[in-house]
Short mmCIF file of C-alpha atoms and ligand atoms in Angstrom, two decimals:
data_model
loop_
_atom_site.label_atom_id
_atom_site.label_comp_id
_atom_site.label_asym_id
_atom_site.label_seq_id
_atom_site.Cartn_x
_atom_site.Cartn_y
_atom_site.Cartn_z
CA UNK A 1 30.27 4.92 -15.26
CA UNK A 2 31.89 1.94 -16.87
CA UNK A 3 28.55 0.22 -17.33
CA UNK A 4 27.24 2.96 -19.59
CA UNK A 5 29.84 2.20 -22.25
CA UNK A 6 28.08 0.51 -25.18
CA UNK A 7 28.94 -3.16 -25.16
CA UNK A 8 30.73 -4.20 -28.34
CA UNK A 9 30.06 -7.88 -27.73
CA UNK A 10 27.52 -9.52 -30.03
CA UNK A 11 24.92 -11.99 -28.83
CA UNK A 12 25.68 -14.75 -31.32
CA UNK A 13 28.27 -17.47 -31.57
CA UNK A 14 30.63 -16.56 -34.38
CA UNK A 15 33.81 -18.36 -35.33
CA UNK A 16 36.06 -16.24 -37.56
CA UNK A 17 39.41 -18.08 -37.33
CA UNK A 18 40.46 -21.62 -36.73
CA UNK A 19 40.35 -22.27 -32.99
CA UNK A 20 42.57 -21.44 -31.22
CA UNK A 21 43.31 -18.55 -33.58
CA UNK A 22 46.75 -17.09 -34.36
CA UNK A 23 46.79 -14.51 -31.55
CA UNK A 24 45.73 -17.11 -29.00
CA UNK A 25 48.42 -19.47 -30.25
CA UNK A 26 51.05 -16.74 -29.89
CA UNK A 27 49.93 -16.03 -26.32
CA UNK A 28 50.03 -19.72 -25.59
CA UNK A 29 53.68 -19.83 -26.66
CA UNK A 30 54.46 -17.10 -24.13
CA UNK A 31 52.50 -18.99 -21.52
CA UNK A 32 54.47 -22.22 -21.99
CA UNK A 33 57.68 -20.45 -21.01
CA UNK A 34 56.45 -18.99 -17.72
CA UNK A 35 53.32 -20.78 -16.45
CA UNK A 36 53.76 -24.07 -14.64
CA UNK A 37 53.02 -27.09 -16.77
CA UNK A 38 50.98 -28.41 -13.85
CA UNK A 39 48.17 -26.07 -14.90
CA UNK A 40 46.32 -26.98 -18.06
CA UNK A 41 43.82 -25.06 -20.20
CA UNK A 42 40.79 -26.97 -21.41
CA UNK A 43 40.44 -24.67 -24.39
CA UNK A 44 43.43 -22.33 -24.90
CA UNK A 45 41.71 -19.38 -26.51
CA UNK A 46 42.65 -16.17 -24.75
CA UNK A 47 39.67 -14.09 -23.70
CA UNK A 48 39.51 -10.34 -24.15
CA UNK A 49 35.98 -9.44 -23.07
CA UNK A 50 32.59 -10.98 -22.45
CA UNK A 51 28.91 -10.18 -22.17
CA UNK A 52 26.02 -12.37 -21.01
CA UNK A 53 26.79 -15.86 -22.33
CA UNK A 54 29.30 -14.79 -24.98
CA UNK A 55 33.09 -14.67 -24.56
CA UNK A 56 35.16 -12.83 -27.15
CA UNK A 57 38.72 -14.01 -27.72
CA UNK A 58 41.76 -12.07 -28.90
CA UNK A 59 41.13 -13.22 -32.48
CA UNK A 60 37.58 -11.85 -32.47
CA UNK A 61 35.80 -15.20 -32.14
CA UNK A 62 32.53 -15.09 -30.23
CA UNK A 63 32.31 -18.17 -28.08
CA UNK A 64 29.12 -19.46 -26.46
CA UNK A 65 29.75 -20.18 -22.79
CA UNK A 66 28.02 -23.33 -21.48
CA UNK A 67 30.41 -23.58 -18.53
CA UNK A 68 30.22 -20.22 -16.68
CA UNK A 69 33.86 -20.60 -15.67
CA UNK A 70 32.76 -23.73 -13.77
CA UNK A 71 29.49 -22.45 -12.28
CA UNK A 72 30.90 -19.06 -11.28
CA UNK A 73 29.41 -16.48 -13.65
CA UNK A 74 25.86 -17.61 -12.94
CA UNK A 75 24.51 -14.10 -13.56
CA UNK A 76 26.44 -13.85 -16.85
CA UNK A 77 29.25 -11.53 -17.86
CA UNK A 78 29.26 -7.73 -17.78
CA UNK A 79 26.29 -7.29 -15.47
CA UNK A 80 25.86 -3.52 -14.96
CA UNK A 81 25.01 -3.79 -11.23
CA UNK A 82 28.17 -5.78 -10.61
CA UNK A 83 30.39 -3.49 -12.70
CA UNK A 84 29.09 -0.42 -10.85
CA UNK A 85 29.42 -1.96 -7.39
CA UNK A 86 32.93 -3.26 -7.97
CA UNK A 87 34.15 -0.06 -9.67
CA UNK A 88 32.82 2.12 -6.85
CA UNK A 89 34.38 -0.13 -4.22
CA UNK A 90 37.78 -0.14 -5.93
CA UNK A 91 37.67 3.66 -5.90
CA UNK A 92 36.59 3.80 -2.24
CA UNK A 93 39.05 1.27 -0.77
CA UNK A 94 40.27 -2.18 -1.79
CA UNK A 95 41.37 -3.74 1.48
CA UNK A 96 41.63 -3.15 5.19
CA UNK A 97 41.66 -6.76 6.43
CA UNK A 98 38.38 -7.51 8.19
CA UNK A 99 40.34 -8.74 11.23
CA UNK A 100 41.92 -5.30 11.61
CA UNK A 101 39.20 -2.79 10.71
CA UNK A 102 35.79 -4.03 9.50
CA UNK A 103 33.40 -2.63 6.89
CA UNK A 104 29.66 -2.92 6.21
CA UNK A 105 29.67 -5.08 3.06
CA UNK A 106 31.15 -8.06 4.95
CA UNK A 107 28.32 -7.87 7.48
CA UNK A 108 25.72 -7.42 4.73
CA UNK A 109 26.96 -10.56 2.90
CA UNK A 110 26.64 -12.54 6.15
CA UNK A 111 23.10 -11.19 6.62
CA UNK A 112 22.20 -12.37 3.11
CA UNK A 113 23.76 -15.78 3.74
CA UNK A 114 21.81 -16.16 6.98
CA UNK A 115 18.57 -15.27 5.22
CA UNK A 116 19.09 -17.34 2.04
CA UNK A 117 20.59 -20.61 3.33
CA UNK A 118 18.06 -23.24 4.43
CA UNK A 119 16.43 -23.06 7.87
CA UNK A 120 15.19 -20.21 10.04
CA UNK A 121 17.53 -20.89 12.98
CA UNK A 122 20.16 -18.35 14.09
CA UNK A 123 23.17 -18.54 11.75
CA UNK A 124 26.57 -16.91 11.55
CA UNK A 125 29.11 -16.96 8.72
CA UNK A 126 32.82 -16.55 8.10
CA UNK A 127 34.13 -15.44 4.70
CA UNK A 128 37.13 -16.80 2.80
CA UNK A 129 38.74 -16.64 -0.66
CA UNK A 130 38.20 -20.04 -2.22
CA UNK A 131 35.92 -23.02 -1.97
CA UNK A 132 38.71 -25.19 -0.60
CA UNK A 133 39.37 -22.72 2.17
CA UNK A 134 35.68 -22.68 3.10
CA UNK A 135 35.59 -26.49 3.27
CA UNK A 136 38.75 -26.57 5.41
CA UNK A 137 37.21 -24.11 7.83
CA UNK A 138 33.92 -25.98 7.99
CA UNK A 139 35.87 -29.08 9.02
CA UNK A 140 37.86 -27.12 11.61
CA UNK A 141 34.68 -25.71 13.14
CA UNK A 142 32.85 -29.06 13.15
CA UNK A 143 35.78 -30.76 14.90
CA UNK A 144 36.06 -28.05 17.50
CA UNK A 145 32.31 -27.89 18.14
CA UNK A 146 31.86 -31.66 18.50
CA UNK A 147 35.19 -32.58 20.09
CA UNK A 148 35.35 -35.43 17.53
CA UNK A 149 37.75 -36.00 14.65
CA UNK A 150 36.34 -38.27 11.93
CA UNK A 151 35.02 -36.70 8.73
CA UNK A 152 32.81 -38.79 6.45
CA UNK A 153 32.91 -38.10 2.70
CA UNK A 154 31.56 -39.93 -0.34
CA UNK A 155 32.71 -41.76 -3.42
CA UNK A 156 33.09 -39.37 -6.40
CA UNK A 157 33.33 -36.35 -4.05
CA UNK A 158 35.24 -33.22 -4.96
CA UNK A 159 36.03 -30.73 -2.20
CA UNK A 160 39.20 -29.00 -3.42
CA UNK A 161 42.95 -29.24 -3.89
CA UNK A 162 44.56 -27.97 -0.66
CA UNK A 163 46.07 -30.59 1.61
CA UNK A 164 42.99 -31.29 3.73
CA UNK A 165 40.59 -31.00 0.80
CA UNK A 166 42.70 -33.33 -1.37
CA UNK A 167 42.10 -35.94 1.31
CA UNK A 168 38.37 -35.19 1.13
CA UNK A 169 38.34 -35.43 -2.67
CA UNK A 170 37.83 -38.93 -4.08
CA UNK A 171 39.68 -39.01 -7.37
CA UNK A 172 43.42 -39.65 -7.54
CA UNK A 173 44.23 -38.36 -11.04
CA UNK A 174 44.84 -35.52 -11.47
CA UNK A 175 44.02 -34.12 -8.03
CA UNK A 176 46.04 -36.18 -5.56
CA UNK A 177 48.59 -38.30 -7.35
CA UNK A 178 52.00 -38.12 -5.55
CA UNK A 179 50.89 -35.02 -3.58
CA UNK A 180 50.57 -36.85 -0.25
CA UNK A 181 50.82 -37.55 2.60
CA UNK A 182 47.19 -36.67 3.17
CA UNK A 183 45.35 -35.59 6.30
CA UNK A 184 44.13 -38.41 8.56
CA UNK A 185 40.65 -39.20 9.94
CA UNK A 186 38.87 -39.00 6.59
CA UNK A 187 36.48 -41.88 5.81
CA UNK A 188 34.88 -42.50 2.42
CA UNK A 189 31.51 -44.20 2.03
CA UNK A 190 29.35 -45.14 -0.98
CA UNK A 191 27.32 -42.44 -2.72
CA UNK A 192 23.83 -42.84 -4.15
CA UNK A 193 24.39 -43.13 -7.91
CA UNK A 194 21.02 -44.21 -9.34
CA UNK A 195 22.27 -44.86 -12.90
CA UNK A 196 24.91 -47.31 -11.69
CA UNK A 197 23.60 -48.75 -8.41
CA UNK A 198 19.85 -48.86 -9.07
CA UNK A 199 19.20 -48.33 -5.33
CA UNK A 200 16.44 -46.19 -3.85
CA UNK A 201 17.51 -43.24 -1.72
CA UNK A 202 16.60 -45.12 1.46
CA UNK A 203 18.62 -48.18 0.41
CA UNK A 204 21.66 -46.15 -0.57
CA UNK A 205 21.48 -44.19 2.71
CA UNK A 206 21.24 -47.41 4.71
CA UNK A 207 24.33 -48.72 2.91
CA UNK A 208 26.30 -45.52 3.67
CA UNK A 209 25.15 -45.40 7.29
CA UNK A 210 26.03 -49.03 7.87
CA UNK A 211 29.51 -48.42 6.48
CA UNK A 212 29.97 -45.48 8.86
CA UNK A 213 28.68 -47.34 11.91
CA UNK A 214 30.77 -50.45 11.22
CA UNK A 215 33.99 -48.77 10.10
CA UNK A 216 34.06 -45.52 12.09
CA UNK A 217 31.42 -45.46 14.83
CA UNK A 218 28.83 -42.69 14.91
CA UNK A 219 30.18 -41.23 18.17
CA UNK A 220 33.58 -40.61 16.50
CA UNK A 221 32.16 -38.66 13.59
CA UNK A 222 32.47 -34.86 13.70
CA UNK A 223 30.87 -34.20 10.33
CA UNK A 224 29.34 -35.74 7.27
CA UNK A 225 30.36 -33.64 4.27
CA UNK A 226 28.42 -34.02 1.03
CA UNK A 227 27.73 -32.23 -2.24
CA UNK A 228 23.92 -32.44 -2.60
CA UNK A 229 24.50 -32.84 -6.35
CA UNK A 230 28.08 -33.86 -7.02
CA UNK A 231 29.95 -31.56 -9.38
CA UNK A 232 33.36 -32.75 -10.61
CA UNK A 233 32.37 -36.34 -9.78
CA UNK A 234 29.85 -36.35 -12.64
CA UNK A 235 26.72 -34.33 -11.74
CA UNK A 236 25.50 -37.27 -9.73
CA UNK A 237 22.02 -36.58 -8.39
CA UNK A 238 21.34 -38.89 -5.43
CA UNK A 239 18.07 -40.82 -5.42
CA UNK A 240 15.15 -39.09 -3.65
CA UNK A 241 15.25 -39.68 0.07
CA UNK A 242 19.03 -40.20 0.28
CA UNK A 243 19.86 -36.74 1.65
CA UNK A 244 16.89 -36.59 4.05
CA UNK A 245 17.85 -40.01 5.49
CA UNK A 246 21.46 -38.92 6.01
CA UNK A 247 20.32 -35.66 7.56
CA UNK A 248 18.06 -37.52 9.99
CA UNK A 249 20.91 -39.86 10.93
CA UNK A 250 23.38 -37.02 11.54
CA UNK A 251 21.00 -35.10 13.75
CA UNK A 252 20.21 -38.13 15.86
CA UNK A 253 23.93 -38.83 16.41
CA UNK A 254 25.27 -35.34 17.07
CA UNK A 255 27.09 -35.31 13.72
CA UNK A 256 27.39 -32.00 11.85
CA UNK A 257 25.78 -32.20 8.40
CA UNK A 258 27.83 -30.02 6.04
CA UNK A 259 26.35 -29.39 2.59
CA UNK A 260 29.07 -28.42 0.14
CA UNK A 261 27.02 -26.16 -2.13
CA UNK A 262 30.07 -24.56 -3.72
CA UNK A 263 29.03 -25.72 -7.21
CA UNK A 264 25.30 -26.35 -6.72
CA UNK A 265 24.41 -23.21 -4.73
CA UNK A 266 23.04 -19.80 -5.66
CA UNK A 267 20.15 -20.69 -7.99
CA UNK A 268 22.15 -23.08 -10.15
CA UNK A 269 19.77 -26.02 -9.60
CA UNK A 270 16.51 -24.10 -9.80
CA UNK A 271 16.46 -23.52 -6.04
CA UNK A 272 18.66 -21.16 -4.04
CA UNK A 273 20.45 -24.28 -2.76
CA UNK A 274 20.31 -27.85 -4.03
CA UNK A 275 19.27 -29.18 -0.59
CA UNK A 276 16.12 -27.01 -0.76
CA UNK A 277 14.70 -29.47 -3.30
CA UNK A 278 13.99 -32.02 -0.56
CA UNK A 279 13.72 -29.57 2.33
CA UNK A 280 16.97 -30.73 3.94
CA UNK A 281 18.37 -28.26 6.49
CA UNK A 282 22.14 -28.64 6.87
CA UNK A 283 23.97 -27.59 10.02
CA UNK A 284 26.59 -25.87 7.86
CA UNK A 285 26.74 -24.83 4.23
CA UNK A 286 29.86 -24.02 2.23
CA UNK A 287 29.44 -21.66 -0.74
CA UNK A 288 31.76 -20.02 -3.23
CA UNK A 289 31.59 -20.26 -7.03
CA UNK A 290 28.26 -18.60 -7.92
CA UNK A 291 28.35 -16.31 -4.88
CA UNK A 292 30.22 -13.29 -6.18
CA UNK A 293 29.92 -13.14 -9.98
CA UNK A 294 33.56 -14.04 -10.61
CA UNK A 295 35.24 -12.26 -7.71
CA UNK A 296 36.95 -14.69 -5.30
CA UNK A 297 34.74 -15.14 -2.27
CA UNK A 298 33.66 -18.16 -0.23
CA UNK A 299 31.71 -18.69 2.95
CA UNK A 300 30.90 -21.08 5.74
CA UNK A 301 27.42 -20.45 7.11
CA UNK A 302 26.16 -22.50 10.01
CA UNK A 303 24.15 -22.80 13.17
CA UNK A 304 25.22 -19.96 15.45
CA UNK A 305 25.70 -22.36 18.36
CA UNK A 306 28.28 -24.32 16.34
CA UNK A 307 29.98 -21.43 14.57
CA UNK A 308 30.27 -19.32 17.72
CA UNK A 309 32.04 -21.96 19.78
CA UNK A 310 35.31 -21.09 18.06
CA UNK A 311 37.65 -19.13 20.34
CA UNK A 312 38.44 -15.50 19.53
CA UNK A 313 40.89 -15.25 16.64
CA UNK A 314 40.39 -18.92 15.73
CA UNK A 315 39.09 -18.08 12.24
CA UNK A 316 40.31 -15.58 9.68
CA UNK A 317 42.79 -14.85 6.92
CA UNK A 318 44.27 -11.74 5.31
CA UNK A 319 41.90 -11.41 2.36
CA UNK A 320 38.80 -13.33 3.41
CA UNK A 321 35.67 -11.29 2.70
CA UNK A 322 37.67 -8.70 0.74
CA UNK A 323 35.49 -5.57 0.25
CA UNK A 324 35.57 -5.70 -3.56
CA UNK A 325 34.46 -9.35 -3.50
CA UNK A 326 31.87 -8.59 -0.82
CA UNK A 327 30.13 -5.86 -2.84
CA UNK A 328 30.29 -8.17 -5.87
CA UNK A 329 28.41 -10.79 -3.84
CA UNK A 330 25.75 -8.26 -2.83
CA UNK A 331 25.29 -7.21 -6.47
CA UNK A 332 25.19 -10.87 -7.54
CA UNK A 333 22.55 -11.80 -4.97
CA UNK A 334 20.48 -8.75 -5.91
CA UNK A 335 20.70 -9.72 -9.59
CA UNK A 336 19.70 -13.33 -8.88
CA UNK A 337 16.70 -12.05 -6.95
CA UNK A 338 15.63 -9.14 -9.19
CA UNK A 339 15.79 -11.21 -12.38
CA UNK A 340 14.19 -14.30 -10.79
CA UNK A 341 17.07 -16.46 -11.93
CA UNK A 342 15.80 -19.38 -9.82
CA UNK A 343 12.82 -19.49 -12.17
CA UNK A 344 15.06 -19.07 -15.19
CA UNK A 345 17.18 -22.05 -14.10
CA UNK A 346 14.03 -24.20 -14.16
CA UNK A 347 13.21 -23.04 -17.70
CA UNK A 348 16.74 -23.86 -18.83
CA UNK A 349 16.40 -27.31 -17.23
CA UNK A 350 13.40 -28.09 -19.39
CA UNK A 351 15.09 -26.98 -22.61
CA UNK A 352 18.26 -28.96 -21.86
CA UNK A 353 16.54 -32.14 -20.63
CA UNK A 354 14.08 -32.22 -23.54
CA UNK A 355 16.84 -31.79 -26.08
CA UNK A 356 19.26 -34.28 -24.50
CA UNK A 357 16.60 -36.93 -23.83
CA UNK A 358 15.45 -36.86 -27.42
CA UNK A 359 19.08 -37.12 -28.54
CA UNK A 360 19.52 -40.09 -26.18
CA UNK A 361 16.81 -41.94 -28.16
CA UNK A 362 18.88 -41.65 -31.34
CA UNK A 363 22.38 -42.57 -30.17
CA UNK A 364 23.81 -45.56 -28.33
CA UNK A 365 26.52 -43.72 -26.38
CA UNK A 366 24.34 -41.66 -24.01
CA UNK A 367 23.60 -43.88 -21.02
CA UNK A 368 22.04 -41.30 -18.73
CA UNK A 369 20.76 -37.72 -18.82
CA UNK A 370 20.44 -36.08 -15.42
CA UNK A 371 20.69 -32.95 -13.32
CA UNK A 372 18.52 -30.13 -12.05
CA UNK A 373 18.03 -26.55 -13.10
CA UNK A 374 20.95 -25.28 -15.13
CA UNK A 375 23.21 -28.07 -13.83
CA UNK A 376 22.59 -30.77 -16.45
CA UNK A 377 24.80 -33.55 -17.73
CA UNK A 378 24.85 -36.71 -19.79
CA UNK A 379 26.93 -39.80 -19.15
CA UNK A 380 28.68 -41.44 -22.08
CA UNK A 381 28.93 -45.23 -22.19
CA UNK A 382 30.20 -47.97 -24.46
CA UNK A 383 27.10 -48.90 -26.50
CA UNK A 384 24.95 -51.54 -24.84
CA UNK A 385 26.77 -51.26 -21.47
CA UNK A 386 27.20 -48.84 -18.58
CA UNK A 387 30.97 -48.83 -19.00
CA UNK A 388 32.47 -45.34 -19.21
CA UNK A 389 33.31 -43.89 -22.61
CA UNK A 390 35.86 -41.16 -21.95
CA UNK A 391 36.97 -41.15 -25.60
CA UNK A 392 33.52 -40.00 -26.68
CA UNK A 393 33.51 -37.29 -24.00
CA UNK A 394 36.87 -35.96 -25.20
CA UNK A 395 35.78 -35.92 -28.80
CA UNK A 396 32.50 -34.12 -27.97
CA UNK A 397 34.28 -31.43 -25.95
CA UNK A 398 36.73 -30.92 -28.78
CA UNK A 399 33.96 -30.80 -31.41
CA UNK A 400 32.16 -28.16 -29.31
CA UNK A 401 35.32 -26.12 -28.90
CA UNK A 402 36.12 -26.23 -32.63
CA UNK A 403 32.63 -24.87 -33.23
CA UNK A 404 32.82 -22.07 -30.69
CA UNK A 405 31.06 -23.65 -27.71
CA UNK A 406 32.53 -24.19 -24.26
CA UNK A 407 31.39 -27.53 -22.86
CA UNK A 408 33.10 -29.23 -19.93
CA UNK A 409 33.74 -32.86 -19.14
CA UNK A 410 33.64 -34.28 -15.62
CA UNK A 411 33.02 -37.60 -13.86
CA UNK A 412 35.21 -40.11 -12.09
CA UNK A 413 35.53 -41.91 -15.44
CA UNK A 414 35.96 -38.66 -17.39
CA UNK A 415 32.84 -39.68 -19.33
CA UNK A 416 30.27 -37.05 -18.38
CA UNK A 417 29.56 -33.82 -20.28
CA UNK A 418 28.17 -31.12 -18.04
CA UNK A 419 26.31 -27.99 -18.92
CA UNK A 420 26.35 -24.98 -16.61
CA UNK A 421 25.22 -22.05 -18.75
CA UNK A 422 24.92 -18.60 -17.22
CA UNK A 423 21.28 -18.23 -16.18
CA UNK A 424 20.89 -15.17 -18.40
CA UNK A 425 21.56 -17.20 -21.55
CA UNK A 426 18.70 -16.69 -24.05
CA UNK A 427 16.59 -19.60 -25.33
CA UNK A 428 18.05 -18.97 -28.77
CA UNK A 429 21.64 -19.12 -27.55
CA UNK A 430 20.98 -22.27 -25.54
CA UNK A 431 19.27 -24.03 -28.46
CA UNK A 432 22.16 -23.06 -30.69
CA UNK A 433 24.64 -24.49 -28.15
CA UNK A 434 22.62 -27.69 -27.77
CA UNK A 435 22.57 -28.17 -31.54
CA UNK A 436 26.38 -28.05 -31.55
CA UNK A 437 26.52 -30.50 -28.63
CA UNK A 438 24.11 -32.84 -30.47
CA UNK A 439 26.21 -32.71 -33.64
CA UNK A 440 29.28 -33.51 -31.52
CA UNK A 441 27.53 -36.48 -29.94
CA UNK A 442 26.43 -37.84 -33.33
CA UNK A 443 29.95 -37.43 -34.68
CA UNK A 444 31.34 -39.32 -31.68
CA UNK A 445 28.70 -42.04 -31.74
C1 PLP B 501 35.07 -26.10 -6.92
C2 PLP B 501 34.65 -26.83 -5.71
C3 PLP B 501 35.39 -26.77 -4.52
C4 PLP B 501 36.72 -26.05 -4.41
O1 PLP B 501 36.59 -24.67 -4.66
P1 PLP B 501 37.91 -23.82 -5.07
O2 PLP B 501 37.41 -22.40 -5.07
O3 PLP B 501 38.34 -24.29 -6.41
O4 PLP B 501 38.92 -24.07 -4.01
C5 PLP B 501 34.90 -27.42 -3.41
N1 PLP B 501 33.74 -28.09 -3.46
C6 PLP B 501 33.00 -28.18 -4.59
C7 PLP B 501 31.70 -28.92 -4.57
C8 PLP B 501 33.45 -27.56 -5.75
O5 PLP B 501 32.72 -27.67 -6.89
#
């Protein structure tokens, strides 16, 4: 089996060339000629193999991964269970199209989703290829099931880049600029952003609800769509009580509560789902990123009485729930469970928060440190203010990259550094990565 081959990847960060190295630079030349300029690479080192939290590039540099390919490789790279499951499935068959002839792994993934997502009610799922596609389908289903059209989304939200999801996403550059016209019947309301608004969860929820009632009318709203912890928008953790108050309002007005857990789901936040933290039970959950260990798979899971209202043939797609991706999801879920990675995410939270909070005491550019589990970020400000400092964020990311660490920026103001390490990262690796981040912050401050 593939997994029995000795891994040649070390466990330490090791920079052996300038970054990007000569072979990466040569590949990048080739890329410029044939890959659309509309796609960018945060860090153009070309990866050859990976193991755990270490990526190895074509020049032999060992890079510490604090991004997990944007919260995807939560279980780390080169996990034997995943390699075996995927290899065996590729050998057995790669595709039939679930809508033509089904297979067991699709059903088994939906069983896992029903068991793991919040609430003990009857649930059904539909599987897709990308997060955007899952969000689009959740909106389709909510509109059909309620007979209403309006969709409520939040400031700083990110829900994808397809036409409907661009409309749901808040930020113009780079996601929406000149790509319109956008889909109608999308309404944006204020988010709870404790660092900037200072409101309690109840106050922020009252503000959002009032906006909806005044500007849209509860009886027109099909769904309220929210990331329980916002991802691209800046790892914004709403104040306690915000999500429960919204959930209560939606259920008393026949509005479908959709939790977009595409970034926050699957153990990332120290719970299976971020809404679990406050016991919120959404009507529908969208998942993708951490679900299948790097294989493209996404899902909408919801109350059976909503999901099953869709007419026969109303949902689907050629590749959705592809068998290779489906067995990867089963192996991923098994790994998350067997290795208690929920618990590990909580340990990583403590290491990251302790380190970043003590750094915050020493520098004037960190305004806020926040997040849960292994979804932790700090917001960079102009000293003495809460004004965004995107220049510092850029220089920290670049310092990290030069020193062999992948760190990602996010935030509406481009001024938040987020950390999403694979949950199998060792304490030693994480401390090493944090020391590079701290040196980058000091250099920028
Ligand atoms: C990444 C993301 C999406 C879009 O997923 P894609 O697979 O990139 O289409 C949607 N919602 C959230 C919260 C995300 O983080």
